[in-house]
């Protein structure tokens, strides 16, 4: 529990202010805690991070990872989306590696959005400040879930995950708006 508090405080210090923590639990009694903060530089964005996923070694590739999601505040189900991804990783073995696609993770909560899926990438917004957190028994790193469309998911099946990010930059899209259109 103390280590989970350290994760929550670290995320709040690096990414935002006004932290709140919610617990999401399944019928199987599995649970994940999510810390949510208002982003330092933009009060229209919330940053959400899992707390404690890194303690659950789902397999060797998935160890020591916490997941993050940044979304505009109007998307109030963003913590639920992140919790679903974390619980799928814990209970169903969903990968927590760069390039993993979480199918229908956004459309499960917002059925009418174009960005139905989630792509795991390094948290580029804080590349200079969000470092590996040494908790003694584990070295915590983060992966950020960014929303992608069906077309973008298909594009990624034929191209490297890093090939989509330059298209996002070129088209100057708002990655935190679940209502955005596809770049491919």
Coordinates of C-alpha atoms in Angstrom, one line a residue:
X1 CA 0.0 0.0 0.0
X2 CA 2.8 2.4 0.8
X3 CA 4.4 1.8 -2.6
X4 CA 1.1 2.5 -4.3
X5 CA 0.9 5.8 -2.5
X6 CA 4.5 6.6 -3.7
X7 CA 3.3 6.0 -7.3
X8 CA 0.3 8.2 -6.9
X9 CA 2.4 11.0 -5.3
X10 CA 5.0 10.7 -8.0
X11 CA 2.4 11.0 -10.9
X12 CA 0.7 13.9 -9.2
X13 CA 4.0 15.7 -8.8
X14 CA 5.1 15.2 -12.4
X15 CA 1.9 15.6 -14.3
X16 CA -0.7 17.7 -12.4
X17 CA -2.5 18.9 -9.4
X18 CA -5.6 18.0 -7.4
X19 CA -5.2 14.2 -7.3
X20 CA -8.1 11.9 -6.6
X21 CA -8.0 8.1 -6.4
X22 CA -10.7 5.7 -7.4
X23 CA -10.9 1.9 -7.1
X24 CA -12.3 -0.2 -9.8
X25 CA -13.2 -3.8 -9.0
X26 CA -14.5 -6.8 -10.9
X27 CA -16.8 -9.5 -9.8
X28 CA -13.8 -11.7 -9.4
X29 CA -12.5 -9.4 -6.7
X30 CA -9.7 -8.2 -8.8
X31 CA -9.2 -4.5 -8.5
X32 CA -7.1 -1.6 -9.7
X33 CA -6.7 1.9 -8.3
X34 CA -6.6 5.0 -10.6
X35 CA -5.2 8.3 -9.7
X36 CA -6.5 11.3 -11.7
X37 CA -5.0 14.8 -11.8
X38 CA -5.6 18.0 -13.7
X39 CA -2.7 18.4 -16.1
X40 CA -0.2 21.2 -15.1
X41 CA -0.1 23.0 -18.4
X42 CA -3.7 22.6 -19.5
X43 CA -6.7 22.7 -17.1
X44 CA -8.9 21.2 -19.8
X45 CA -7.0 17.9 -19.6
X46 CA -7.0 15.2 -16.9
X47 CA -4.2 12.7 -16.5
X48 CA -5.1 9.2 -15.2
X49 CA -2.6 6.6 -14.1
X50 CA -3.0 3.1 -12.7
X51 CA -1.6 2.5 -9.2
X52 CA -0.4 -1.0 -8.5
X53 CA -0.5 -2.7 -11.9
X54 CA 3.3 -2.8 -11.7
X55 CA 3.1 -5.1 -8.7
X56 CA 1.2 -7.7 -10.6
X57 CA 3.6 -9.6 -12.8
X58 CA 1.3 -10.8 -15.6
X59 CA 4.4 -12.1 -17.5
X60 CA 8.0 -11.2 -18.0
X61 CA 7.3 -8.6 -20.8
X62 CA 4.6 -6.9 -18.8
X63 CA 6.4 -6.4 -15.5
X64 CA 6.8 -3.1 -13.7
X65 CA 4.4 -1.2 -16.0
X66 CA 1.7 1.3 -15.0
X67 CA -0.7 2.6 -17.6
X68 CA -1.7 6.2 -18.3
X69 CA -4.4 7.9 -20.2
X70 CA -4.8 11.6 -20.9
X71 CA -8.2 12.9 -22.0
X72 CA -10.2 16.1 -22.2
X73 CA -12.2 16.6 -19.0
X74 CA -15.5 16.2 -20.8
X75 CA -14.7 12.5 -21.2
X76 CA -15.6 11.6 -17.6
X77 CA -15.4 7.9 -18.2
X78 CA -11.7 8.0 -19.0
X79 CA -10.7 6.5 -15.6
X80 CA -13.1 3.6 -16.4
X81 CA -11.4 3.1 -19.8
X82 CA -8.0 3.0 -18.1
X83 CA -9.2 0.6 -15.4
X84 CA -10.7 -1.7 -18.1
X85 CA -7.3 -1.8 -19.8
X86 CA -5.5 -2.6 -16.6
X87 CA -7.9 -5.3 -15.6
X88 CA -7.7 -6.9 -19.0
X89 CA -3.9 -6.9 -18.6
X90 CA -4.2 -8.5 -15.2
X91 CA -6.9 -11.0 -15.9
X92 CA -6.6 -11.8 -19.6
X93 CA -3.0 -11.2 -20.3
X94 CA -3.3 -8.1 -22.5
X95 CA 0.2 -6.9 -23.3
X96 CA 1.6 -3.7 -21.8
X97 CA 4.3 -3.2 -24.3
X98 CA 4.8 -0.3 -26.8
X99 CA 2.7 -1.0 -29.9
X100 CA 0.1 -3.1 -28.2
X101 CA -3.4 -2.3 -29.3
X102 CA -6.3 -2.5 -26.9
X103 CA -9.3 -3.3 -29.2
X104 CA -12.5 -1.4 -28.6
X105 CA -11.3 0.0 -25.2
X106 CA -12.8 3.4 -26.0
X107 CA -15.9 2.4 -27.9
X108 CA -16.9 0.2 -25.0
X109 CA -17.6 3.4 -23.1
X110 CA -18.3 5.8 -26.0
X111 CA -20.0 3.8 -28.7
X112 CA -20.2 6.6 -31.2
X113 CA -16.6 7.7 -31.3
X114 CA -14.3 7.2 -34.3
X115 CA -11.3 6.4 -32.0
X116 CA -12.4 2.9 -30.8
X117 CA -9.1 1.4 -29.8
X118 CA -6.0 2.2 -27.7
X119 CA -2.4 2.1 -28.7
X120 CA 0.3 1.8 -26.0
X121 CA 3.2 4.2 -26.4
X122 CA 5.8 5.8 -24.1
X123 CA 4.5 8.8 -22.3
X124 CA 6.1 11.4 -24.6
X125 CA 4.4 14.4 -22.9
X126 CA 6.7 13.9 -19.9
X127 CA 9.8 12.3 -21.6
X128 CA 12.1 14.6 -19.7
X129 CA 10.5 14.4 -16.3
X130 CA 8.7 11.1 -15.9
X131 CA 11.5 8.7 -15.2
X132 CA 11.6 5.1 -14.0
X133 CA 10.5 5.1 -10.4
X134 CA 12.6 2.8 -8.1
X135 CA 10.5 1.2 -5.4
X136 CA 13.1 -1.3 -4.3
X137 CA 11.2 -4.4 -5.4
X138 CA 10.4 -3.0 -8.8
X139 CA 11.4 -0.3 -11.3
X140 CA 8.1 1.3 -12.4
X141 CA 7.8 2.6 -16.0
X142 CA 4.7 4.0 -17.7
X143 CA 2.9 3.3 -21.0
X144 CA 0.3 5.8 -22.3
X145 CA -2.8 4.6 -24.0
X146 CA -3.7 6.9 -27.0
X147 CA -7.0 6.6 -28.9
X148 CA -6.8 5.3 -32.5
X149 CA -9.4 4.7 -35.2
X150 CA -10.1 1.5 -37.1
X151 CA -8.1 2.8 -40.0
X152 CA -5.2 3.7 -37.8
X153 CA -5.3 0.2 -36.2
X154 CA -5.3 -1.4 -39.7
X155 CA -2.4 0.8 -40.7
X156 CA -0.4 -0.4 -37.6
X157 CA -1.0 -4.0 -38.6
X158 CA 1.1 -3.4 -41.7
X159 CA 3.6 -0.8 -40.3
X160 CA 5.7 -0.2 -37.2
X161 CA 4.0 1.5 -34.2
X162 CA 6.4 4.4 -34.5
X163 CA 5.2 5.1 -38.1
X164 CA 1.8 6.4 -36.9
X165 CA 3.2 9.1 -34.5
X166 CA 4.7 11.3 -37.2
X167 CA 1.3 11.3 -39.0
X168 CA -0.3 12.6 -35.8
X169 CA 2.3 15.4 -35.7
X170 CA 2.0 16.2 -39.4
X171 CA -1.8 16.5 -39.1
X172 CA -1.5 18.4 -35.8
X173 CA -4.3 16.4 -34.2
X174 CA -5.6 16.6 -30.7
X175 CA -4.8 13.1 -29.3
X176 CA -6.9 13.8 -26.2
X177 CA -10.1 14.4 -28.1
X178 CA -12.0 11.2 -28.5
X179 CA -14.1 12.9 -31.2
X180 CA -11.2 13.3 -33.6
X181 CA -11.1 11.9 -37.2
X182 CA -8.6 9.4 -38.5
X183 CA -5.2 10.5 -39.9
X184 CA -5.0 7.7 -42.5

